[in-house]
Coordinates of N, CA and C in Angstrom, one line a residue:
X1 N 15.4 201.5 102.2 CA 14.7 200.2 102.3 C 15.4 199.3 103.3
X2 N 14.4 199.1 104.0 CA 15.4 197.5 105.3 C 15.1 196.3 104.9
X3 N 16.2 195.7 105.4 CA 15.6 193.9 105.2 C 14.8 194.1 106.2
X4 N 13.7 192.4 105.4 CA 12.8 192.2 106.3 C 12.9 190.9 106.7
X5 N 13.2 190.5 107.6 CA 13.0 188.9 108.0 C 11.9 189.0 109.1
X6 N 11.2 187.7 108.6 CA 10.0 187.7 109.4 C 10.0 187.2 110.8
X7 N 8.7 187.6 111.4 CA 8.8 187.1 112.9 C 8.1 186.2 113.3
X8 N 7.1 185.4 112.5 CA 6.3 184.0 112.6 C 7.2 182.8 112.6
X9 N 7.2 181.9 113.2 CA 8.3 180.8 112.8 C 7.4 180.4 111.2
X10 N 6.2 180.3 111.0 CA 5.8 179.5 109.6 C 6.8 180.8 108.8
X11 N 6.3 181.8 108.7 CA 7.4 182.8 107.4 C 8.6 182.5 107.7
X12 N 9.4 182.7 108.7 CA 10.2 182.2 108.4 C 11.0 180.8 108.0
X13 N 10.1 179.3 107.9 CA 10.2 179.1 107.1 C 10.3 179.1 105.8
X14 N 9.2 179.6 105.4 CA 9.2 179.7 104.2 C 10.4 180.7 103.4
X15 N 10.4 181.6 104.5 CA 11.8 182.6 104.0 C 12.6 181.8 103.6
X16 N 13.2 181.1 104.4 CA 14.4 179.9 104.6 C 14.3 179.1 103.4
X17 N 13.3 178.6 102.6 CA 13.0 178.0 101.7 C 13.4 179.0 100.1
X18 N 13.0 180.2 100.3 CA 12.9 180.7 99.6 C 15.0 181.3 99.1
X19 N 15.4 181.8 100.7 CA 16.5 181.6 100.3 C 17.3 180.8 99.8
X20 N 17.3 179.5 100.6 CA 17.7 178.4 99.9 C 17.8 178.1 98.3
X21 N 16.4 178.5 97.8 CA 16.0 178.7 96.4 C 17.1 179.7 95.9
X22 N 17.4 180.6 96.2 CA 18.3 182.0 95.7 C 19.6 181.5 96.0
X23 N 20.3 181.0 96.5 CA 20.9 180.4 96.8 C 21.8 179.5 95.9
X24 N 20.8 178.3 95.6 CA 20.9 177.1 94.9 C 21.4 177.8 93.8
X25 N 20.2 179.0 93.3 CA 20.4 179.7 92.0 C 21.5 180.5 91.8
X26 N 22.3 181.0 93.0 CA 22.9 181.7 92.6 C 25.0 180.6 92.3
X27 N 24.4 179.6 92.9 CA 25.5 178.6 92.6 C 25.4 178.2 91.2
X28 N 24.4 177.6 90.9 CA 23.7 177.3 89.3 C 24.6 178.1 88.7
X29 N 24.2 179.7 88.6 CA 24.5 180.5 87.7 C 26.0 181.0 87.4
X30 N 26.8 181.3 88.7 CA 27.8 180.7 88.8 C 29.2 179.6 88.4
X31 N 28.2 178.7 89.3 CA 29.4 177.5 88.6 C 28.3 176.4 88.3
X32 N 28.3 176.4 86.8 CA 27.8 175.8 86.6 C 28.3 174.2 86.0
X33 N 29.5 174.2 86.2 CA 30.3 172.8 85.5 C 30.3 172.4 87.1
X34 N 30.3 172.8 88.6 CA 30.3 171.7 89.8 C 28.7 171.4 90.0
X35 N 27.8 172.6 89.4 CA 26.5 172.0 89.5 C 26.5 170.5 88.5
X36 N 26.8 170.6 87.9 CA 26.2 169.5 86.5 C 27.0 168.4 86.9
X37 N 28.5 167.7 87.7 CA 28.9 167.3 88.1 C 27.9 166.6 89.1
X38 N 28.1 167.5 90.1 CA 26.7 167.1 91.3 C 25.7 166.6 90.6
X39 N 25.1 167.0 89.7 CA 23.9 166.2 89.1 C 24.3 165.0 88.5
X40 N 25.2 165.2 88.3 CA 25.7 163.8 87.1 C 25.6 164.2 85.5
X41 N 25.4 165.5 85.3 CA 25.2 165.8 84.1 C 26.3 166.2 83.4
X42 N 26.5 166.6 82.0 CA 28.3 166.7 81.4 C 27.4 167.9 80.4
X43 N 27.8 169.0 80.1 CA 28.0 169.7 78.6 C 28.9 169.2 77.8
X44 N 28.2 169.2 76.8 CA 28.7 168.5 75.5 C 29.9 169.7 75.2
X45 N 31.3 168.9 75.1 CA 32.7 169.1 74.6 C 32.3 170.3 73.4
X46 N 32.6 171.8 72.7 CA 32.8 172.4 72.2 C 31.4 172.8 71.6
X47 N 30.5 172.9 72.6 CA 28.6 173.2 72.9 C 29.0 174.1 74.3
X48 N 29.0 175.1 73.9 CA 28.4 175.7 75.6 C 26.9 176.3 75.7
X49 N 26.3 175.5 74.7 CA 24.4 176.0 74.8 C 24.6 175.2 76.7
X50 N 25.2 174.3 76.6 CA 24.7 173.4 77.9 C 25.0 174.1 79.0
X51 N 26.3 175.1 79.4 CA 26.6 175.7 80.0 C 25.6 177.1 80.3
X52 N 24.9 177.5 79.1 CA 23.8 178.3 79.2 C 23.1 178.2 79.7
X53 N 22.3 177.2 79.3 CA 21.3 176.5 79.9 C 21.0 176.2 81.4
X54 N 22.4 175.8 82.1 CA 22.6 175.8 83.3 C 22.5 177.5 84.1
X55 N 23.3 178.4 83.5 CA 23.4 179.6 84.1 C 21.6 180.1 83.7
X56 N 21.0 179.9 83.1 CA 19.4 180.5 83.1 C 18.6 179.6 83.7
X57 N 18.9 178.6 84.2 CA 18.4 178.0 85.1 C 18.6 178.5 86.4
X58 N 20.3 178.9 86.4 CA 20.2 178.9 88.3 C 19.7 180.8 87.9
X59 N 19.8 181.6 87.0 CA 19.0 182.8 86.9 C 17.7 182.5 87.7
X60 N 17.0 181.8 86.9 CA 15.4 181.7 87.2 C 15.2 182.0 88.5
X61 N 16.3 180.3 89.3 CA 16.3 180.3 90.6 C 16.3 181.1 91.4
X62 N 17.3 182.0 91.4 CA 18.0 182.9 92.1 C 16.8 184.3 92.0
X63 N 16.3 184.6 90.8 CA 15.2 185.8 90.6 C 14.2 185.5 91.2
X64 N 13.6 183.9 91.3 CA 12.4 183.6 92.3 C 12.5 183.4 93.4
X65 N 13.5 183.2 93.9 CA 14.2 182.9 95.3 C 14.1 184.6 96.0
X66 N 14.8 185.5 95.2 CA 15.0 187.0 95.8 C 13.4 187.3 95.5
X67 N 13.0 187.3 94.4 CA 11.3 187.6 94.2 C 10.7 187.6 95.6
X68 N 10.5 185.9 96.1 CA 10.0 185.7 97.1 C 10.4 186.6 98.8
X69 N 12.0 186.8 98.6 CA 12.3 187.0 99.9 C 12.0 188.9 99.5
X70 N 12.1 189.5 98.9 CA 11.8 190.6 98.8 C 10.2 191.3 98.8
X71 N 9.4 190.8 98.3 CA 8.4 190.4 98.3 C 7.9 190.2 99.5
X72 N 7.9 189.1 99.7 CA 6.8 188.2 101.6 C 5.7 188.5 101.3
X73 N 5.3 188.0 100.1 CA 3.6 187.9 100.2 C 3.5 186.3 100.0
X74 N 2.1 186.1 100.3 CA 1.8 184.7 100.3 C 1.5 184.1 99.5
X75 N 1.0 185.2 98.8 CA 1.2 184.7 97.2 C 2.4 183.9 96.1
X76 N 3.2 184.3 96.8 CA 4.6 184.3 96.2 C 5.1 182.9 96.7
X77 N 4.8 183.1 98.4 CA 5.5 181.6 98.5 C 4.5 180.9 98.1
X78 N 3.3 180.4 97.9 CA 2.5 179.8 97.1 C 2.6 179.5 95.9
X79 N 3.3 180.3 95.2 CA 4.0 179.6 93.7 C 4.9 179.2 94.4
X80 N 6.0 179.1 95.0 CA 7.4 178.7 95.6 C 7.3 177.6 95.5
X81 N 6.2 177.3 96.4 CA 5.7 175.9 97.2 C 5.2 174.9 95.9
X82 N 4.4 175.7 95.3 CA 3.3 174.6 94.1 C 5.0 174.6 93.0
X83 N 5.5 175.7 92.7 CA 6.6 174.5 91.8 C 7.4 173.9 92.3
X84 N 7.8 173.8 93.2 CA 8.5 172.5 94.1 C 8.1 171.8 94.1
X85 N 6.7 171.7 94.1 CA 5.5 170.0 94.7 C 5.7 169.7 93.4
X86 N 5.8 170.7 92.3 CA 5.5 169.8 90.7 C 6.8 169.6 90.1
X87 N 7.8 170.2 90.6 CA 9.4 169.5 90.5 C 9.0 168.1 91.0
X88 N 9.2 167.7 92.3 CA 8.7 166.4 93.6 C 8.2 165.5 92.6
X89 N 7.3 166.3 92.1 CA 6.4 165.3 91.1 C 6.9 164.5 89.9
X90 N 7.9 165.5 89.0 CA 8.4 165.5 88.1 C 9.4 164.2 87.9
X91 N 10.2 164.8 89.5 CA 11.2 163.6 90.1 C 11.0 162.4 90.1
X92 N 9.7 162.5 90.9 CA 8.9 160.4 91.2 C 8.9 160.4 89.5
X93 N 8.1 160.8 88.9 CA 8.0 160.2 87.7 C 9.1 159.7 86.9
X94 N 10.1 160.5 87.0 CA 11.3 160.1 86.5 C 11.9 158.9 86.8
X95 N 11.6 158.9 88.7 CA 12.3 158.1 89.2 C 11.9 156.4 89.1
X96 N 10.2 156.5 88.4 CA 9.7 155.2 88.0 C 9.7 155.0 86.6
X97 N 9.6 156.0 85.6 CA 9.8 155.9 84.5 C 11.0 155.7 83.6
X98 N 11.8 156.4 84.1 CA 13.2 156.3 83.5 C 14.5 155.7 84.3
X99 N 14.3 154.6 85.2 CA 14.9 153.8 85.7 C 15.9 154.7 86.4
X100 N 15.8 155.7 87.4 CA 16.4 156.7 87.6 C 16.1 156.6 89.2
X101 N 16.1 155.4 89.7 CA 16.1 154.8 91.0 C 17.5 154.9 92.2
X102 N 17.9 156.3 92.0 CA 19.3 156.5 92.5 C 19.6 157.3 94.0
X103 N 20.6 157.2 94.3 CA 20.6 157.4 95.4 C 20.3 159.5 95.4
X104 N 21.1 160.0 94.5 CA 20.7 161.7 94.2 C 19.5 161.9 94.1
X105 N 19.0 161.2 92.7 CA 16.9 161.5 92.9 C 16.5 161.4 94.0
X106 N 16.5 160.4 95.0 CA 16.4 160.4 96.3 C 16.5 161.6 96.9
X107 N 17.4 161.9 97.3 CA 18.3 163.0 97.9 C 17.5 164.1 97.6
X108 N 17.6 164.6 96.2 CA 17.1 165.6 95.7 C 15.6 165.7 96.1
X109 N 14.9 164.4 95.8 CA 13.4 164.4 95.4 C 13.3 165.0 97.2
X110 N 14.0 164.8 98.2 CA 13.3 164.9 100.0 C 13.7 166.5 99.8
X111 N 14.5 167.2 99.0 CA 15.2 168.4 99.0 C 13.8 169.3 98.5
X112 N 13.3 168.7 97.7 CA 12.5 169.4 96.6 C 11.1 169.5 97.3
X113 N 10.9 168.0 97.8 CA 9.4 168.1 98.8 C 9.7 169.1 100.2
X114 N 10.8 169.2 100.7 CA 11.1 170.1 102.0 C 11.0 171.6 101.2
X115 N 11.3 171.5 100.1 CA 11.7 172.9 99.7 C 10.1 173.5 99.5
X116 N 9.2 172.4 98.8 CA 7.8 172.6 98.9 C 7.1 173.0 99.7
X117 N 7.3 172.1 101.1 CA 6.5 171.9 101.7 C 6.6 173.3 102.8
X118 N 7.8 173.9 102.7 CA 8.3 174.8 104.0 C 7.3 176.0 103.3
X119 N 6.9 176.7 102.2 CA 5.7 177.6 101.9 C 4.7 177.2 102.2
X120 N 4.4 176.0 101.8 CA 2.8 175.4 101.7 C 2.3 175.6 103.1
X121 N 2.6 174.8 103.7 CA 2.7 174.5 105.1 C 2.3 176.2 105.4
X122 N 2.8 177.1 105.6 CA 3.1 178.7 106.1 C 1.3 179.5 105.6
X123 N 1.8 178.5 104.1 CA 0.3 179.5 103.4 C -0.9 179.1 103.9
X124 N -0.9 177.8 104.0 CA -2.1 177.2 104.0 C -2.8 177.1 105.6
X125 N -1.7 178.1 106.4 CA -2.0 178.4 108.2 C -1.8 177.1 108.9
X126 N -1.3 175.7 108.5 CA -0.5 174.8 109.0 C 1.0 175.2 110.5
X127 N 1.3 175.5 109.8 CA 2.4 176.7 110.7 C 2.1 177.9 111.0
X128 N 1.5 178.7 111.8 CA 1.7 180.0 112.5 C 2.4 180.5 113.9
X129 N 2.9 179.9 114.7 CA 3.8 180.8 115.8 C 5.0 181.1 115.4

């Protein structure tokens, strides 16, 4: 079996997006006390459910991230894409509802719409050379 990296600049976008994704997850899964840090987040002192929870998270990541780059259907980055846009989404809400007006939401929320938008963009024939 070979790697495949693609030869469209839109796929390859989206590739790029998708590694990124595998990536992220495979740091999550990893190390997950510098992830939670970065986020601002703490596991509760002699609870490691929280450290779990982190490592099946960056799982997910990392399995949808490889899913997609193994894969290369359009299908695939089309879910990539639509749960990013509903993370993005998740984020603003947060970021108006729960007084969560910070400089990381920020940060994150442009991370999460780029992470979005680099499938969408690909699938939707926006990008093809």
């Amino acid at each position: 079996m070979e790697f495949y990296f693609p030869t469209e600049l839109g796929e390859q976008l989206a590739f790029c997006s998708a590694a990124f994704t595998a990536l992220a997850g495979f740091i999550m899964m990893f190390a997950p006390g510098h992830t939670f840090r970065l986020l601002g987040l703490q596991a509760q002192e002699g609870r490691p459910e929280g450290y779990g929870e982190g490592r099946s998270m960056g799982g997910f990541y990392l399995g949808f991230g490889l899913s997609a780059i193994m894969l290369a259907q359009t299908t695939i980055y089309m879910a990539l894409g639509a749960s990013f846009a509903m993370a993005a989404f998740a984020r603003i809400v947060s970021i108006l509802s729960d007084k969560g007006s910070n400089l990381v939401n920020y940060l994150l929320l442009v991370v999460q719409i780029a992470l979005a938008a680099l499938p969408l963009l690909y699938v939707f024939g926006f990008i093809q050379t």
